[in-house]
Tab-separated table of C-alpha atoms and ligand atoms in Angstrom:
chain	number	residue	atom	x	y	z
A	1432	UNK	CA	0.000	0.000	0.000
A	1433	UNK	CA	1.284	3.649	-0.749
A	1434	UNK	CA	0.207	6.707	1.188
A	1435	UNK	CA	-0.883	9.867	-0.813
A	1436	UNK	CA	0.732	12.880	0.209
A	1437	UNK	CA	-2.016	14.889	1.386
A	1438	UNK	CA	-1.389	18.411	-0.769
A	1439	UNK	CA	-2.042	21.240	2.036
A	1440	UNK	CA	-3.326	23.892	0.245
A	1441	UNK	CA	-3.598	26.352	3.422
A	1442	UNK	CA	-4.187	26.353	7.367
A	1443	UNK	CA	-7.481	26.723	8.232
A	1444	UNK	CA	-8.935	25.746	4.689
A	1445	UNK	CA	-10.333	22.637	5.903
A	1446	UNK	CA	-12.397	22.089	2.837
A	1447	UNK	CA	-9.814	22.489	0.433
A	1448	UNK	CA	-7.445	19.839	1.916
A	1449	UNK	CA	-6.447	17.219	-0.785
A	1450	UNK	CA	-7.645	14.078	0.377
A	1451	UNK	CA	-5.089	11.996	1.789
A	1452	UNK	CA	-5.822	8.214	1.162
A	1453	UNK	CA	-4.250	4.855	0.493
A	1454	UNK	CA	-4.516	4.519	-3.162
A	1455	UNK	CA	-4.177	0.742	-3.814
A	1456	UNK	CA	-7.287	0.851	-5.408
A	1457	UNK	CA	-7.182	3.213	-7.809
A	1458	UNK	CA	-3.831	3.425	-8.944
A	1459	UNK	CA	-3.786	2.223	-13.124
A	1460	UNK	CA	-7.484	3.130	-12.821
A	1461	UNK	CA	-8.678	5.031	-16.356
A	1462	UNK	CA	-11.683	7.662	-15.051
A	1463	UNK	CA	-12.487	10.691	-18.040
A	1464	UNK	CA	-13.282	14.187	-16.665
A	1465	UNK	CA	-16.305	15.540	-19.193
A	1466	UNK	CA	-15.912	19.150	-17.287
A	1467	UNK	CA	-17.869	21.996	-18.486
A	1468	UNK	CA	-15.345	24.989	-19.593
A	1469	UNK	CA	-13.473	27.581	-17.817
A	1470	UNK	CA	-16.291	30.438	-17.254
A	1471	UNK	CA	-15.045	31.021	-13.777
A	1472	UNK	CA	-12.285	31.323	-11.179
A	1473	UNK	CA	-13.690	28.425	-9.138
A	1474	UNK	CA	-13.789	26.036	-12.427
A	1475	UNK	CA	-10.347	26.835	-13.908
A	1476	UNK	CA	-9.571	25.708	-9.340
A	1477	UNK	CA	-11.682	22.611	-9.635
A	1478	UNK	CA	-10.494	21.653	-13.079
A	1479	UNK	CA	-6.688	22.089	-11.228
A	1480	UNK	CA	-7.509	20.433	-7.953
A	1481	UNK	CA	-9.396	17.068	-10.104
A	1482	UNK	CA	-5.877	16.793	-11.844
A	1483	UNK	CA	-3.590	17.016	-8.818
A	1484	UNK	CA	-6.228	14.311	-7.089
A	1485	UNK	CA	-6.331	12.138	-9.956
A	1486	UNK	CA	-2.098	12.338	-10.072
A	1487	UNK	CA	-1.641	11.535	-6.631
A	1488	UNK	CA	-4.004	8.901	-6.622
A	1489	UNK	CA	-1.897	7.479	-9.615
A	1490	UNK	CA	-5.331	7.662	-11.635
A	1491	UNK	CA	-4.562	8.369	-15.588
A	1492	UNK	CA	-7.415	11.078	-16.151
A	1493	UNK	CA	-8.929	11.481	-19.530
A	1494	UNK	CA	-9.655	15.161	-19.475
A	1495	UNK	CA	-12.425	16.472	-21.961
A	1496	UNK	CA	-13.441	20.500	-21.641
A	1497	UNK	CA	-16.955	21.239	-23.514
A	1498	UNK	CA	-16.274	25.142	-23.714
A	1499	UNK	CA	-19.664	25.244	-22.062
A	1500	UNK	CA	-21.468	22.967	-24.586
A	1501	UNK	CA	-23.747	20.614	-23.596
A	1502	UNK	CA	-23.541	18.726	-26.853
A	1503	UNK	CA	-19.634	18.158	-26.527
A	1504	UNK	CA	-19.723	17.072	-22.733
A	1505	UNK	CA	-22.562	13.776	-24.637
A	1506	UNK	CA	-19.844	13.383	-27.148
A	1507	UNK	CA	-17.136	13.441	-24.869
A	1508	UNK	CA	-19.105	11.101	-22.491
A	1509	UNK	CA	-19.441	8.683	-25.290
A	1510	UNK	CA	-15.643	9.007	-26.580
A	1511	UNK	CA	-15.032	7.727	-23.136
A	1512	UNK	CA	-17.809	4.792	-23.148
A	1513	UNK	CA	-16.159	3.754	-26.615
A	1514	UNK	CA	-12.564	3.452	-24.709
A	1515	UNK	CA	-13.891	1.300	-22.494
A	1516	UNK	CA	-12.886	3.350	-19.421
A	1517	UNK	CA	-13.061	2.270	-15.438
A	1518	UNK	CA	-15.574	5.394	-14.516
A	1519	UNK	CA	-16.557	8.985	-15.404
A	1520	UNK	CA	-16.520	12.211	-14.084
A	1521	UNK	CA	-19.471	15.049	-15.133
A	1522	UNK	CA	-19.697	18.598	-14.333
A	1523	UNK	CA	-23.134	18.752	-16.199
A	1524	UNK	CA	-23.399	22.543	-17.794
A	1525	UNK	CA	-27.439	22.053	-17.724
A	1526	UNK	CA	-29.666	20.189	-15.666
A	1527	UNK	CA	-31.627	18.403	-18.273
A	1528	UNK	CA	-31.435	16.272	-21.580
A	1529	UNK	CA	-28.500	13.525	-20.080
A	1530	UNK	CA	-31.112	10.344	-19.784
A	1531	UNK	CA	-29.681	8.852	-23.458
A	1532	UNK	CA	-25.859	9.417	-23.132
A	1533	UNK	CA	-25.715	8.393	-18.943
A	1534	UNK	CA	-27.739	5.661	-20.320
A	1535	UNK	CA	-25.136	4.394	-22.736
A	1536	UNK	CA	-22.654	4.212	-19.715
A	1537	UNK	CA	-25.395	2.526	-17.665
A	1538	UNK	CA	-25.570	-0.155	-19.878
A	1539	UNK	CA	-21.628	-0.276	-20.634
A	1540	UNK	CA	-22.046	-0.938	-16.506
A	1541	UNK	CA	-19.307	2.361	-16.416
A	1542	UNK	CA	-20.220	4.150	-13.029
A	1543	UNK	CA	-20.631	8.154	-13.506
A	1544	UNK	CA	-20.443	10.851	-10.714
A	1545	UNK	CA	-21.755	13.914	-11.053
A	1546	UNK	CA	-19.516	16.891	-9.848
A	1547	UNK	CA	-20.739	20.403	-8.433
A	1548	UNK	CA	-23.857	20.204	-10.288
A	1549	UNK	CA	-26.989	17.788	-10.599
A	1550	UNK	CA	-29.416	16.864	-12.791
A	1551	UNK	CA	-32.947	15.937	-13.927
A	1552	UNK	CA	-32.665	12.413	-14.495
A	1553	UNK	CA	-33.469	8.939	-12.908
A	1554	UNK	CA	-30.934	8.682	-9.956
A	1555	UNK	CA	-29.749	5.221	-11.564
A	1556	UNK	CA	-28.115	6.853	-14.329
A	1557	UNK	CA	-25.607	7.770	-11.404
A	1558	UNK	CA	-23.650	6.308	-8.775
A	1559	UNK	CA	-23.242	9.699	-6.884
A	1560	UNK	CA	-23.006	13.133	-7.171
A	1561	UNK	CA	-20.663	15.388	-5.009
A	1562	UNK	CA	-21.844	18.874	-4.732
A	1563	UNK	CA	-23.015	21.299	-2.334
A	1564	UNK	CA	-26.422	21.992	-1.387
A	1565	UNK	CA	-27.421	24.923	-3.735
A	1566	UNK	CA	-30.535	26.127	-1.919
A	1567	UNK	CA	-28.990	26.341	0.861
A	1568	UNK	CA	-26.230	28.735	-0.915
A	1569	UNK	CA	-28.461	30.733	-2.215
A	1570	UNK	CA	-30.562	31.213	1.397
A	1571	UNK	CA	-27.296	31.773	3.281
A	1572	UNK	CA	-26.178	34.576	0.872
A	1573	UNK	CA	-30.458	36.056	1.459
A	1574	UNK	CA	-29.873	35.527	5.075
A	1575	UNK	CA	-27.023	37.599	5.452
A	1576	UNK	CA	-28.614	40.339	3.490
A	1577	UNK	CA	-31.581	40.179	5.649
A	1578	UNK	CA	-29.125	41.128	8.486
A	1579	UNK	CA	-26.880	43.523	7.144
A	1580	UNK	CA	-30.193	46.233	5.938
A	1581	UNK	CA	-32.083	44.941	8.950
A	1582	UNK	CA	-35.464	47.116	8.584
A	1583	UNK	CA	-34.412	49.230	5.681
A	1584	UNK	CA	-36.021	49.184	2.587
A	1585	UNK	CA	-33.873	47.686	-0.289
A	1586	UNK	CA	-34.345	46.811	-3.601
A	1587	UNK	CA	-31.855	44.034	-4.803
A	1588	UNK	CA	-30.628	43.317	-8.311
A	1589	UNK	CA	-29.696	39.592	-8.994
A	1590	UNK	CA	-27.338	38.200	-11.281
A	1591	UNK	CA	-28.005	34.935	-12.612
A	1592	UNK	CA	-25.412	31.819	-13.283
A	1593	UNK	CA	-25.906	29.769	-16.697
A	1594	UNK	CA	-29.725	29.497	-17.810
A	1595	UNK	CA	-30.918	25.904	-16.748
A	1596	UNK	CA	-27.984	25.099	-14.207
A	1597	UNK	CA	-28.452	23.496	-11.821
A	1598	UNK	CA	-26.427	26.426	-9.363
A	1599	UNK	CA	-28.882	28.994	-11.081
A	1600	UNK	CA	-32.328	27.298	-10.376
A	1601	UNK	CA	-31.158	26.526	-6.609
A	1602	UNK	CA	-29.146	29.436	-5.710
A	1603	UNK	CA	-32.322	31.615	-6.798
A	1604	UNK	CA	-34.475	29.220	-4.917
A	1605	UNK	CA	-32.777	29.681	-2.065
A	1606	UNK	CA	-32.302	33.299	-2.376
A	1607	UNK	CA	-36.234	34.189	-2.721
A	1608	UNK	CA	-36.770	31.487	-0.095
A	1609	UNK	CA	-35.094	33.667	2.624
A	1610	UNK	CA	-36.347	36.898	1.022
A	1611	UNK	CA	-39.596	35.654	1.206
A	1612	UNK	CA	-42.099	37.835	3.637
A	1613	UNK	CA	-39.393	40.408	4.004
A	1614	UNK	CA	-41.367	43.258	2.773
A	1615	UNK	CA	-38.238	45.722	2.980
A	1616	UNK	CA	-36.269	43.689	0.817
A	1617	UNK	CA	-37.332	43.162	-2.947
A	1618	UNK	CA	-35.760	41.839	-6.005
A	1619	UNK	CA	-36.347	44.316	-8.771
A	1620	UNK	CA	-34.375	42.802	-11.325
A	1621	UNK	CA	-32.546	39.562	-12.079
A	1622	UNK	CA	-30.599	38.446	-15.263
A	1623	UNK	CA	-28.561	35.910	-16.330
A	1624	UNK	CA	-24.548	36.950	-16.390
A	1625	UNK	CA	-23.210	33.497	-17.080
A	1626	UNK	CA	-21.228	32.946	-14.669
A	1627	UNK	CA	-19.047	35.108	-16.314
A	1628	UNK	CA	-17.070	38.273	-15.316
A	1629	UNK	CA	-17.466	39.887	-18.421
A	1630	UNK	CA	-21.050	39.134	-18.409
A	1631	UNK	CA	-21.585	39.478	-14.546
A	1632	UNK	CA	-20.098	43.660	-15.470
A	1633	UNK	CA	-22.035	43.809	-18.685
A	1634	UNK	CA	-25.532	43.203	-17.025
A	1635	UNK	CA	-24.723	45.055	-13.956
A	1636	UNK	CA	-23.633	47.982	-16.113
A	1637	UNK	CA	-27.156	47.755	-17.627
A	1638	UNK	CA	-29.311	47.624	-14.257
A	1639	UNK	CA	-27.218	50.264	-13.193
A	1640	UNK	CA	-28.846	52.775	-16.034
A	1641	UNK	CA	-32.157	51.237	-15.722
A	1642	UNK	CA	-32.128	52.144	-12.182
A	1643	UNK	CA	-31.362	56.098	-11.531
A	1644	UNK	CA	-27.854	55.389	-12.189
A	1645	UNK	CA	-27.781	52.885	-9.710
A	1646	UNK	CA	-29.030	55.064	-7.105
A	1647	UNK	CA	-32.537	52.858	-6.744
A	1648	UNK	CA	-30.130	49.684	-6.138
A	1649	UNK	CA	-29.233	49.025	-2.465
A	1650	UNK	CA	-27.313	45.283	-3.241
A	1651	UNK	CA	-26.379	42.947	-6.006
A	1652	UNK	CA	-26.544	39.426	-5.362
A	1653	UNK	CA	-24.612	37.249	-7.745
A	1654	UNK	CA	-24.598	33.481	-8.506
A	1655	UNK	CA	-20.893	33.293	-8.283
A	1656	UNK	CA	-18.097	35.556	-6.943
A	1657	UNK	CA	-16.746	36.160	-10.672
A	1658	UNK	CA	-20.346	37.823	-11.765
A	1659	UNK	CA	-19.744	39.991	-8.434
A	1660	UNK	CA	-16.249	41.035	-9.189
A	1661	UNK	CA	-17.695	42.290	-12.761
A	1662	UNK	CA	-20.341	43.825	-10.926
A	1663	UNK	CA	-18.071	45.491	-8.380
A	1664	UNK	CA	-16.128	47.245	-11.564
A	1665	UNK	CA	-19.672	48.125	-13.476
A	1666	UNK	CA	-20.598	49.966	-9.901
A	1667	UNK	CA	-17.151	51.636	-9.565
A	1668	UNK	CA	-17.237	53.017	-13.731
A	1669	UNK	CA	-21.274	54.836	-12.255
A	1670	UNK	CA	-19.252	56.665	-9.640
A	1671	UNK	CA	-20.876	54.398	-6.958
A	1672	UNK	CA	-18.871	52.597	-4.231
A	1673	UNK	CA	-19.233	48.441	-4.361
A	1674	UNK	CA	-19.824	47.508	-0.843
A	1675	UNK	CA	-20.995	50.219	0.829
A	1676	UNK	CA	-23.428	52.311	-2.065
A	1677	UNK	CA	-24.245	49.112	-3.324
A	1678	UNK	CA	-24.093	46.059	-0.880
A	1679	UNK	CA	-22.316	43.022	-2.622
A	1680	UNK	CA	-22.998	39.077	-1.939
A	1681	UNK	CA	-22.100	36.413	-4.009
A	1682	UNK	CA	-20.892	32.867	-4.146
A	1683	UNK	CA	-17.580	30.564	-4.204
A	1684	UNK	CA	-15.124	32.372	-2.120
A	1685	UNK	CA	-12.088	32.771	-4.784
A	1686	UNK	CA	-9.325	34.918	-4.057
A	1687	UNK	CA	-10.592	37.949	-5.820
A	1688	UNK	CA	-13.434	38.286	-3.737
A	1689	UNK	CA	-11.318	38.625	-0.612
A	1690	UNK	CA	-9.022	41.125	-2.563
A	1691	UNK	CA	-12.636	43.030	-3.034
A	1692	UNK	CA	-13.803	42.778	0.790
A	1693	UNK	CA	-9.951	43.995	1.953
A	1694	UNK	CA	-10.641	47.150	-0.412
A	1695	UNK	CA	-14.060	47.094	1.138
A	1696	UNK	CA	-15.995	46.384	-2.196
A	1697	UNK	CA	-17.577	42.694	-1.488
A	1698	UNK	CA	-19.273	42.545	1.817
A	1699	UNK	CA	-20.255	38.775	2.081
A	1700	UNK	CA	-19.422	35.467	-0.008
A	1701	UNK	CA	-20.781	31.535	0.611
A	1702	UNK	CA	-18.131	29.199	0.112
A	1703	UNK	CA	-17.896	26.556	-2.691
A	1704	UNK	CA	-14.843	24.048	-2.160
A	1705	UNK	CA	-13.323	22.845	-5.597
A	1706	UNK	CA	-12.847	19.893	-4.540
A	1707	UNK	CA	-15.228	17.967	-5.574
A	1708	UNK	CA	-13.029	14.950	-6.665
A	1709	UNK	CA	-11.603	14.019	-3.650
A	1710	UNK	CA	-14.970	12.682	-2.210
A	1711	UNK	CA	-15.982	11.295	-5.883
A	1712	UNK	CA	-12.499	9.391	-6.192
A	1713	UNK	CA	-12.984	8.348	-2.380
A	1714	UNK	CA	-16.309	6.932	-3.250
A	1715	UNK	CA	-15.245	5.154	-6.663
A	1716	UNK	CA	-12.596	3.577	-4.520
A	1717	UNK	CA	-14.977	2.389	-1.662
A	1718	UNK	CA	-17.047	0.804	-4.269
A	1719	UNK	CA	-14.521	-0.623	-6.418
A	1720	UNK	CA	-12.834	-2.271	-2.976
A	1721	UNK	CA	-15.778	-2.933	-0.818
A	1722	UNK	CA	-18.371	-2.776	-2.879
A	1723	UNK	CA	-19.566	0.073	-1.242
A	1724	UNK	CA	-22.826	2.224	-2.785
A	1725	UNK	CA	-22.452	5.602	-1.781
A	1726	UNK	CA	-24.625	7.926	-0.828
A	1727	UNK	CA	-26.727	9.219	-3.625
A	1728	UNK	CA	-25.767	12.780	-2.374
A	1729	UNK	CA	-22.736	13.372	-1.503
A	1730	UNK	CA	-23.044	17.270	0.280
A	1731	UNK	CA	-19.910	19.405	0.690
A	1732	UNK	CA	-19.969	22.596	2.877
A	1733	UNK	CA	-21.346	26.231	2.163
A	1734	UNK	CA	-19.910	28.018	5.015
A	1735	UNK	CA	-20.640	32.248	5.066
A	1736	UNK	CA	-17.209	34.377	4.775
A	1737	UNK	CA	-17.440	38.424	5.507
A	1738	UNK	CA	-14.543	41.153	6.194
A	1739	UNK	CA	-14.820	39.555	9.874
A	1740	UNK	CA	-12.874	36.565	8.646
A	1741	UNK	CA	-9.693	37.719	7.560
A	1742	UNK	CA	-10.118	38.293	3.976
A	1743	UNK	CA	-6.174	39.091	3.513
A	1744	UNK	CA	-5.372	35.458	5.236
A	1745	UNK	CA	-8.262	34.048	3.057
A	1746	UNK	CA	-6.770	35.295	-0.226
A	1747	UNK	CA	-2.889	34.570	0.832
A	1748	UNK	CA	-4.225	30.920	1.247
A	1749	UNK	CA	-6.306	30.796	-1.527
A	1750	UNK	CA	-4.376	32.365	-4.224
A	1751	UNK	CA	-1.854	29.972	-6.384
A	1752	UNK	CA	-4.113	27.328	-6.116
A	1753	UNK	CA	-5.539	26.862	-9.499
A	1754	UNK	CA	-7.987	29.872	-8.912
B	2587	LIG	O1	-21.374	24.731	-10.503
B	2587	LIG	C1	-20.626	25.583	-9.695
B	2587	LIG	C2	-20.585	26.962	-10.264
B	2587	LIG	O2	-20.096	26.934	-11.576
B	2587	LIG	C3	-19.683	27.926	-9.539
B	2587	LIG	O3	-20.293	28.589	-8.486
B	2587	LIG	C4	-19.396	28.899	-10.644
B	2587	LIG	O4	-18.371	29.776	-10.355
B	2587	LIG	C5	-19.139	27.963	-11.739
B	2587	LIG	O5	-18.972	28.453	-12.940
């Protein structure tokens, strides 16, 4: 048996530990990665972390990136059905329309587990997924709102993650969910940014002229921390100050949302680890040796991070890793 060195990737980030694990039973294994593009900080760190857990678990990873394509994540899927490999990974851009091609691995008895997002489909098609709870995301980030206006009246703009993800439909769920019979708080507009920086500025830029120059918006609340950091620029180009003018709470906790709360221009994040593989390879591994089913869900942490929590540490320990 040979012991993994666990990869440290900071003190205190407990979540983003490397797994450390005797690899035995996966080492020679052939698993292919069907992972969805690079829109954000936290995939370009998940896409990283995957690799260094597949390495030191002496897996050979077949990597596949869609480009945010549905259609090449089913083609990929079945590239790696046709070579016969041991399992696959899927980061599924959408929630719906993967019954056919998770069938085709079904019946080539190849197990698939679903990374940071789910799907619509019978749970069979799957052995697990590993993700976080989504709702819950999306009612921490409404929850903290709640407390920092406390009885004043605020109208919220929300920015939206990928149309038909899985992290959209939940983390507005959850949002509206903690907003709901709040009259002081309302959402007056909400529009997809794709996850995107570019996108995340492009629509804020555009709620910000809709609204009095951004003078009717008291918060933005976006689906991920790279939508915010656009945001944060599109509120800084109206004159307005990101964080204070307009409150800002988003989702992941990647470096450059810490760099925004130490210039106090982010005031609240939920954090998404990106490691996601650790617990899928774990699982694989369990079954593989033991026989093992895992549980259907396999739910990482969404923990709340503010300018209380040492953003400067958070970003030293965060940066360099892939983000
Ligand atoms: O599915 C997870 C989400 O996808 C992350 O929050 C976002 O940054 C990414 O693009």
């Amino acid at each position: 048996m040979k012991l993994i060195n666990t990869l440290a990737l900071g003190a205190g980030l407990g979540s983003l530990l490397l797994s450390t694990a005797w690899a035995e039973g996966l080492e020679g294994k052939v698993i292919g990665f069907s992972q969805i593009g690079s829109e954000s900080g936290w995939r370009a760190a998940e896409t990283s972390v995957t690799k260094a857990e597949a390495e030191a678990r002496g897996i050979d990873l077949k990597f596949a990136d869609a480009q945010q394509k549905q259609e090449n994540q089913i083609k990929a899927i079945r590239g790696f059905v046709a070579q016969g490999v041991d399992a696959i990974l899927v980061a599924p851009v959408v929630a719906t329309g993967w019954d056919e091609v998770l069938t085709e691995a079904k019946e080539a008895s190849i197990p698939v587990v679903l990374l940071d997002r789910g799907i619509e489909a019978p749970e069979d098609l799957y052995l697990t997924s590993v993700a976080s709870d989504q709702v819950k995301e999306g009612r921490v980030a409404g929850e903290w709102l709640i407390g920092a206006v406390g009885d004043k009246a605020c109208n919220v703009v929300e920015l939206q993650g990928t149309v038909g993800s899985s992290p959209a439909i939940n983390r507005k769920q959850g949002f509206e969910e903690a907003l709901a019979g709040k009259a002081n708080l309302s959402i007056i507009r909400s529009q997809t940014g794709d996850f995107t920086r570019s996108k995340g500025k492009e629509v804020m830029e555009g709620f910000i002229k809709a609204e009095d120059g951004g003078k009717n918006i008291c918060a933005v609340y976006a689906h991920n921390d790279d939508m915010a950091v656009g945001a944060i620029q599109a509120i800084k180009d109206a004159g307005l100050k990101p964080g204070s003018d307009i409150l800002v709470v988003s989702i992941d906790a990647v470096p450059d949302i810490f760099a925004a709360m130490v210039a106090g221009e982010a005031n609240a994040t939920v954090e998404l680890t990106p490691n996601m593989a650790g617990p899928a390879f774990d699982a694989l591994q369990a079954y593989w040796d033991a026989g093992t089913e895992p549980a259907k869900f396999i739910i990482t942490e969404s923990k709340l991070y503010t300018p209380a929590d040492d953003p400067q540490g958070e970003y030293d320990r965060r940066k360099g890793l892939g983000y």
